Amino acid sequence: MTMSVPERNSGSEEKEEESEDESEIVEESPCGRWQKRKEQVSQGNVPGVESASLAMDTEEGVEVVWNEVFFQDKKVFKTVEDKMKEMFENLTQVDHPNIVKFHKYWLDIRDNHARVVFITEYMSSGSLKQFLKKTKKNHKTMNVKAWKRWCTQILSALSYLHSCDPPIIHGNLTCDTIFIQHNGLIKIGSVWHRLFVNGKSHFSISHIFPEGGVQGKLNQHRDDKRNLHFFCPEYGSCEDDYAIDIFSFGICALEMAVLEIQANGDSAVSKEAIANAGQSLEDPLMREFTQMCVRHNPCLRPTAHDLLFHRVLFEVHSLKLLAAHCLINNQYMLPENCVEEKTKSFDPNGVMAEIIYGDRSRVQLKYSHVSPLELDKFLEDVKNGIYPLMNFASARPHPVPRALSMSQEQVEAVKTPTPEPQEAETRKVVQMHCNLESNEETTKTHLTLFLKLDDKLHRQLSCDIMPSDSSRDLVNELIHHSFISEEDGDKIVTFLEDALNRHRGSTSAITTI
C-alpha cells in the first residue's frame, strides 16, 4: 500500500508568491507611465514623505520610487499649492550625474484627502551608511583613493546645487541620503527636502508644509538622534545658505574616513566624539580638510567649489580624462560606435606617441598598449559621473528653467481630474543628422531631422521650411513641443545653420548631413 503525503510549498515557492504579491500594481499615474507597486522602499530619511513605494517606469522599463505626501487639511493644501508647484517644477530641471533624478510630480485632490505624488530615481545598491557598516563589519579600512573620489563626486553635486540660480540648499545631507552604486558612482538624494534660497527671502520645508497640514513628523530628521550630529549648530535659527550643507558634508567625509563616529548608546554623537574622530585621521591633509568643514562659525566654512581645490583632493587632470570629457560632450557630432570602429582600424604596432629623453633611450607608446575594453569602460564611467571635471572650472550660475505650462487640450486629455504638468524633455541628444530636399515647384525645403537621445531612443522629425524660417525659430518650436531639451538648443541651431548653408550652396536638390 502506498501513502500519499500532501506537498508543502517550499521556502522558495513562498518567497516567489510573496514577491508576486509585492509586484502587484496598486495604482497608476494619470499619464499611465508610472505604475505603483505594493513593495515599500527606503531611500533615505525624507521629512514629510509618508509613503515610498517601488514603481515601474513603463516607458523606460526601469524601477523608480513613488513618493507620497498626504495633507490632512485641504485648506492648508490650497494655500501652499502654488509654492509646491514652483518647487517641483524647478526640481524636474535639476540634472547632474551625482544627484538622484527627480522625474515627475502631480497633485491629487479628492473629497477626503489631498496629496502630492512625485517620482524619483531608484537607488537599488543602498546608502553610504549601509556600505560603511558592511565595510566595518568585515574589519576593513577605507581606501584613501575611494575616499577622495567619493568626496569629489559629492562636492561636484553640492557645487552644482549651490551655483544654481536661485541656489538650491540641500539641508538634509547625511550618510543615509547619499547612495553608492556598484560601479562606485555616488549620488545624493533627498534634494527635494528643501526649497530654493534667493538672497534674504527663502522657504524651508516647514513653510511649504505647515505643522498639522502634513501627516507624519516633518522634523523627525532633526530629532533623530542617530543623525543629529550631521546638522550644524545654527541649523533652523538663521537664514539657510551653503554653510549648512558644508558642515553636513564634513561629517559625511569624516564618517567615510573612520567608517563610524561612535555614539554613547542611544544618545546623539557628541562634539567630543566628532573631535576625537577627526584627530584619529593619520593624514594631516584629511584632518585639516574635515576640520575646515565643521567650523563652528559658518562664515569660516569654505564653499564646495573651494574644497575641490584643497590639497587633499586637487590634482591636475590627466590628458586622458580631459580627452574623455571632450569626447562625451561632443558625442552628438560623432557617428555611432566611432570609438570601437576607430580602435579596430589602428595598427597594433603603430606608435601613437613618443617621449624623447636627452640622457636615455626614447619611450614609444603603441596602440597595442591600450585595451579597447578598458577604454570603453573608462568612457562609460566618465559619462556616468564617476570622474567629474570640476577642479579647474570656474564657479558659474546654472539657471533652472521653468517647465512649460499645459495647454487646455492637454488638460482635458488626461485620465483623471488632476492633470500632470507638461513634461519638458530632459534627455540629451547624443547624435544627429538631417536630410534636406528642395521642391522645384515651390520655394519650400523639406527637412527630415534624425535624433538619437542618451537613452538610445531614436526620434525622426520632418517639416517644410521657407527661406524666411531661421534655425533658431525651428529649434524653439522643437523645445516648445518637448522634442528636444532646452540645453541642446544652441548646438542644434548651429548644426541646422551649417546644414542649411551647405544645402543652399549646393547644386544638388538633396543634401544629407
PDB file of N, CA and C in Angstrom, residues 323-368:
ATOM      1  N   ALA A 323      40.449  64.439 -22.465  1.00  0.00           N
ATOM      2  CA  ALA A 323      40.015  63.983 -23.787  1.00  0.00           C
ATOM      3  C   ALA A 323      38.698  63.227 -23.693  1.00  0.00           C
ATOM      4  N   ALA A 324      38.538  62.423 -22.628  1.00  0.00           N
ATOM      5  CA  ALA A 324      37.298  61.653 -22.451  1.00  0.00           C
ATOM      6  C   ALA A 324      36.105  62.581 -22.275  1.00  0.00           C
ATOM      7  N   HIS A 325      36.259  63.632 -21.460  1.00  0.00           N
ATOM      8  CA  HIS A 325      35.171  64.593 -21.262  1.00  0.00           C
ATOM      9  C   HIS A 325      34.857  65.327 -22.558  1.00  0.00           C
ATOM     10  N   CYS A 326      35.892  65.675 -23.320  1.00  0.00           N
ATOM     11  CA  CYS A 326      35.684  66.348 -24.599  1.00  0.00           C
ATOM     12  C   CYS A 326      34.907  65.451 -25.559  1.00  0.00           C
ATOM     13  N   LEU A 327      35.258  64.169 -25.568  1.00  0.00           N
ATOM     14  CA  LEU A 327      34.570  63.214 -26.439  1.00  0.00           C
ATOM     15  C   LEU A 327      33.113  63.047 -26.030  1.00  0.00           C
ATOM     16  N   ILE A 328      32.861  62.915 -24.727  1.00  0.00           N
ATOM     17  CA  ILE A 328      31.492  62.736 -24.237  1.00  0.00           C
ATOM     18  C   ILE A 328      30.644  63.971 -24.532  1.00  0.00           C
ATOM     19  N   ASN A 329      31.214  65.160 -24.316  1.00  0.00           N
ATOM     20  CA  ASN A 329      30.460  66.405 -24.523  1.00  0.00           C
ATOM     21  C   ASN A 329      30.133  66.668 -25.988  1.00  0.00           C
ATOM     22  N   ASN A 330      30.925  66.100 -26.902  1.00  0.00           N
ATOM     23  CA  ASN A 330      30.706  66.322 -28.336  1.00  0.00           C
ATOM     24  C   ASN A 330      30.303  65.040 -29.058  1.00  0.00           C
ATOM     25  N   GLN A 331      29.704  64.129 -28.296  1.00  0.00           N
ATOM     26  CA  GLN A 331      29.351  62.827 -28.852  1.00  0.00           C
ATOM     27  C   GLN A 331      28.331  62.933 -29.977  1.00  0.00           C
ATOM     28  N   TYR A 332      27.492  63.975 -29.900  1.00  0.00           N
ATOM     29  CA  TYR A 332      26.452  64.133 -30.912  1.00  0.00           C
ATOM     30  C   TYR A 332      27.035  64.397 -32.298  1.00  0.00           C
ATOM     31  N   MET A 333      28.297  64.853 -32.345  1.00  0.00           N
ATOM     32  CA  MET A 333      28.921  65.156 -33.631  1.00  0.00           C
ATOM     33  C   MET A 333      29.587  63.936 -34.263  1.00  0.00           C
ATOM     34  N   LEU A 334      29.668  62.845 -33.508  1.00  0.00           N
ATOM     35  CA  LEU A 334      30.396  61.665 -33.973  1.00  0.00           C
ATOM     36  C   LEU A 334      29.436  60.553 -34.348  1.00  0.00           C
ATOM     37  N   PRO A 335      29.808  59.707 -35.315  1.00  0.00           N
ATOM     38  CA  PRO A 335      28.953  58.565 -35.677  1.00  0.00           C
ATOM     39  C   PRO A 335      28.895  57.543 -34.546  1.00  0.00           C
ATOM     40  N   GLU A 336      27.863  56.722 -34.565  1.00  0.00           N
ATOM     41  CA  GLU A 336      27.685  55.714 -33.527  1.00  0.00           C
ATOM     42  C   GLU A 336      28.821  54.698 -33.558  1.00  0.00           C
ATOM     43  N   ASN A 337      29.259  54.275 -32.364  1.00  0.00           N
ATOM     44  CA  ASN A 337      30.338  53.284 -32.208  1.00  0.00           C
ATOM     45  C   ASN A 337      31.642  53.734 -32.867  1.00  0.00           C
ATOM     46  N   CYS A 338      31.868  55.056 -32.881  1.00  0.00           N
ATOM     47  CA  CYS A 338      33.068  55.564 -33.552  1.00  0.00           C
ATOM     48  C   CYS A 338      34.341  55.129 -32.837  1.00  0.00           C
ATOM     49  N   VAL A 339      34.306  55.057 -31.500  1.00  0.00           N
ATOM     50  CA  VAL A 339      35.497  54.650 -30.751  1.00  0.00           C
ATOM     51  C   VAL A 339      35.862  53.210 -31.068  1.00  0.00           C
ATOM     52  N   GLU A 340      34.843  52.354 -31.074  1.00  0.00           N
ATOM     53  CA  GLU A 340      35.083  50.937 -31.377  1.00  0.00           C
ATOM     54  C   GLU A 340      35.616  50.755 -32.795  1.00  0.00           C
ATOM     55  N   GLU A 341      35.016  51.448 -33.750  1.00  0.00           N
ATOM     56  CA  GLU A 341      35.458  51.329 -35.143  1.00  0.00           C
ATOM     57  C   GLU A 341      36.865  51.889 -35.336  1.00  0.00           C
ATOM     58  N   LYS A 342      37.163  52.983 -34.628  1.00  0.00           N
ATOM     59  CA  LYS A 342      38.473  53.613 -34.771  1.00  0.00           C
ATOM     60  C   LYS A 342      39.574  52.725 -34.212  1.00  0.00           C
ATOM     61  N   THR A 343      39.316  52.112 -33.043  1.00  0.00           N
ATOM     62  CA  THR A 343      40.334  51.255 -32.433  1.00  0.00           C
ATOM     63  C   THR A 343      40.592  50.010 -33.270  1.00  0.00           C
ATOM     64  N   LYS A 344      39.581  49.540 -33.977  1.00  0.00           N
ATOM     65  CA  LYS A 344      39.765  48.367 -34.840  1.00  0.00           C
ATOM     66  C   LYS A 344      40.659  48.678 -36.038  1.00  0.00           C
ATOM     67  N   SER A 345      40.621  49.926 -36.497  1.00  0.00           N
ATOM     68  CA  SER A 345      41.375  50.293 -37.699  1.00  0.00           C
ATOM     69  C   SER A 345      42.846  50.582 -37.415  1.00  0.00           C
ATOM     70  N   PHE A 346      43.209  50.717 -36.135  1.00  0.00           N
ATOM     71  CA  PHE A 346      44.597  51.032 -35.801  1.00  0.00           C
ATOM     72  C   PHE A 346      45.506  49.814 -35.959  1.00  0.00           C
ATOM     73  N   ASP A 347      46.717  50.058 -36.387  1.00  0.00           N
ATOM     74  CA  ASP A 347      47.759  49.028 -36.419  1.00  0.00           C
ATOM     75  C   ASP A 347      48.287  48.861 -34.999  1.00  0.00           C
ATOM     76  N   PRO A 348      48.182  47.658 -34.406  1.00  0.00           N
ATOM     77  CA  PRO A 348      48.630  47.467 -33.021  1.00  0.00           C
ATOM     78  C   PRO A 348      50.076  47.892 -32.786  1.00  0.00           C
ATOM     79  N   ASN A 349      50.903  47.769 -33.817  1.00  0.00           N
ATOM     80  CA  ASN A 349      52.312  48.137 -33.671  1.00  0.00           C
ATOM     81  C   ASN A 349      52.572  49.609 -34.001  1.00  0.00           C
ATOM     82  N   GLY A 350      51.511  50.334 -34.364  1.00  0.00           N
ATOM     83  CA  GLY A 350      51.666  51.749 -34.681  1.00  0.00           C
ATOM     84  C   GLY A 350      52.000  52.567 -33.446  1.00  0.00           C
ATOM     85  N   VAL A 351      52.824  53.577 -33.618  1.00  0.00           N
ATOM     86  CA  VAL A 351      53.237  54.433 -32.498  1.00  0.00           C
ATOM     87  C   VAL A 351      52.316  55.654 -32.439  1.00  0.00           C
ATOM     88  N   MET A 352      51.663  55.837 -31.298  1.00  0.00           N
ATOM     89  CA  MET A 352      50.764  56.981 -31.169  1.00  0.00           C
ATOM     90  C   MET A 352      51.432  58.146 -30.445  1.00  0.00           C
ATOM     91  N   ALA A 353      52.489  57.877 -29.705  1.00  0.00           N
ATOM     92  CA  ALA A 353      53.236  58.939 -29.026  1.00  0.00           C
ATOM     93  C   ALA A 353      54.644  58.456 -28.714  1.00  0.00           C
ATOM     94  N   GLU A 354      55.556  59.423 -28.572  1.00  0.00           N
ATOM     95  CA  GLU A 354      56.946  59.071 -28.297  1.00  0.00           C
ATOM     96  C   GLU A 354      57.542  60.115 -27.361  1.00  0.00           C
ATOM     97  N   ILE A 355      58.198  59.627 -26.312  1.00  0.00           N
ATOM     98  CA  ILE A 355      58.847  60.508 -25.338  1.00  0.00           C
ATOM     99  C   ILE A 355      60.345  60.434 -25.564  1.00  0.00           C
ATOM    100  N   ILE A 356      60.946  61.585 -25.816  1.00  0.00           N
ATOM    101  CA  ILE A 356      62.380  61.639 -26.115  1.00  0.00           C
ATOM    102  C   ILE A 356      63.122  62.234 -24.917  1.00  0.00           C
ATOM    103  N   TYR A 357      64.098  61.480 -24.410  1.00  0.00           N
ATOM    104  CA  TYR A 357      64.922  61.923 -23.296  1.00  0.00           C
ATOM    105  C   TYR A 357      66.327  62.247 -23.798  1.00  0.00           C
ATOM    106  N   GLY A 358      66.977  63.195 -23.159  1.00  0.00           N
ATOM    107  CA  GLY A 358      68.319  63.559 -23.566  1.00  0.00           C
ATOM    108  C   GLY A 358      69.383  62.612 -23.072  1.00  0.00           C
ATOM    109  N   ASP A 359      69.152  61.993 -21.900  1.00  0.00           N
ATOM    110  CA  ASP A 359      70.175  61.157 -21.282  1.00  0.00           C
ATOM    111  C   ASP A 359      69.866  59.670 -21.312  1.00  0.00           C
ATOM    112  N   ARG A 360      68.743  59.283 -21.904  1.00  0.00           N
ATOM    113  CA  ARG A 360      68.425  57.850 -22.014  1.00  0.00           C
ATOM    114  C   ARG A 360      67.584  57.603 -23.255  1.00  0.00           C
ATOM    115  N   SER A 361      67.317  56.331 -23.506  1.00  0.00           N
ATOM    116  CA  SER A 361      66.623  55.962 -24.731  1.00  0.00           C
ATOM    117  C   SER A 361      65.171  56.443 -24.694  1.00  0.00           C
ATOM    118  N   ARG A 362      64.641  56.714 -25.871  1.00  0.00           N
ATOM    119  CA  ARG A 362      63.274  57.205 -26.003  1.00  0.00           C
ATOM    120  C   ARG A 362      62.267  56.109 -25.673  1.00  0.00           C
ATOM    121  N   VAL A 363      61.076  56.529 -25.300  1.00  0.00           N
ATOM    122  CA  VAL A 363      59.985  55.595 -24.956  1.00  0.00           C
ATOM    123  C   VAL A 363      58.863  55.761 -25.966  1.00  0.00           C
ATOM    124  N   GLN A 364      58.437  54.646 -26.543  1.00  0.00           N
ATOM    125  CA  GLN A 364      57.357  54.662 -27.528  1.00  0.00           C
ATOM    126  C   GLN A 364      56.077  54.089 -26.917  1.00  0.00           C
ATOM    127  N   LEU A 365      54.980  54.772 -27.164  1.00  0.00           N
ATOM    128  CA  LEU A 365      53.665  54.299 -26.727  1.00  0.00           C
ATOM    129  C   LEU A 365      52.903  53.824 -27.960  1.00  0.00           C
ATOM    130  N   LYS A 366      52.597  52.529 -27.978  1.00  0.00           N
ATOM    131  CA  LYS A 366      51.945  51.938 -29.143  1.00  0.00           C
ATOM    132  C   LYS A 366      50.460  51.715 -28.874  1.00  0.00           C
ATOM    133  N   TYR A 367      49.706  51.559 -29.957  1.00  0.00           N
ATOM    134  CA  TYR A 367      48.267  51.329 -29.824  1.00  0.00           C
ATOM    135  C   TYR A 367      47.975  50.012 -29.119  1.00  0.00           C
ATOM    136  N   SER A 368      48.884  49.066 -29.213  1.00  0.00           N
ATOM    137  CA  SER A 368      48.688  47.767 -28.553  1.00  0.00           C
ATOM    138  C   SER A 368      48.726  47.901 -27.034  1.00  0.00           C
TER     139      SER A 368
END
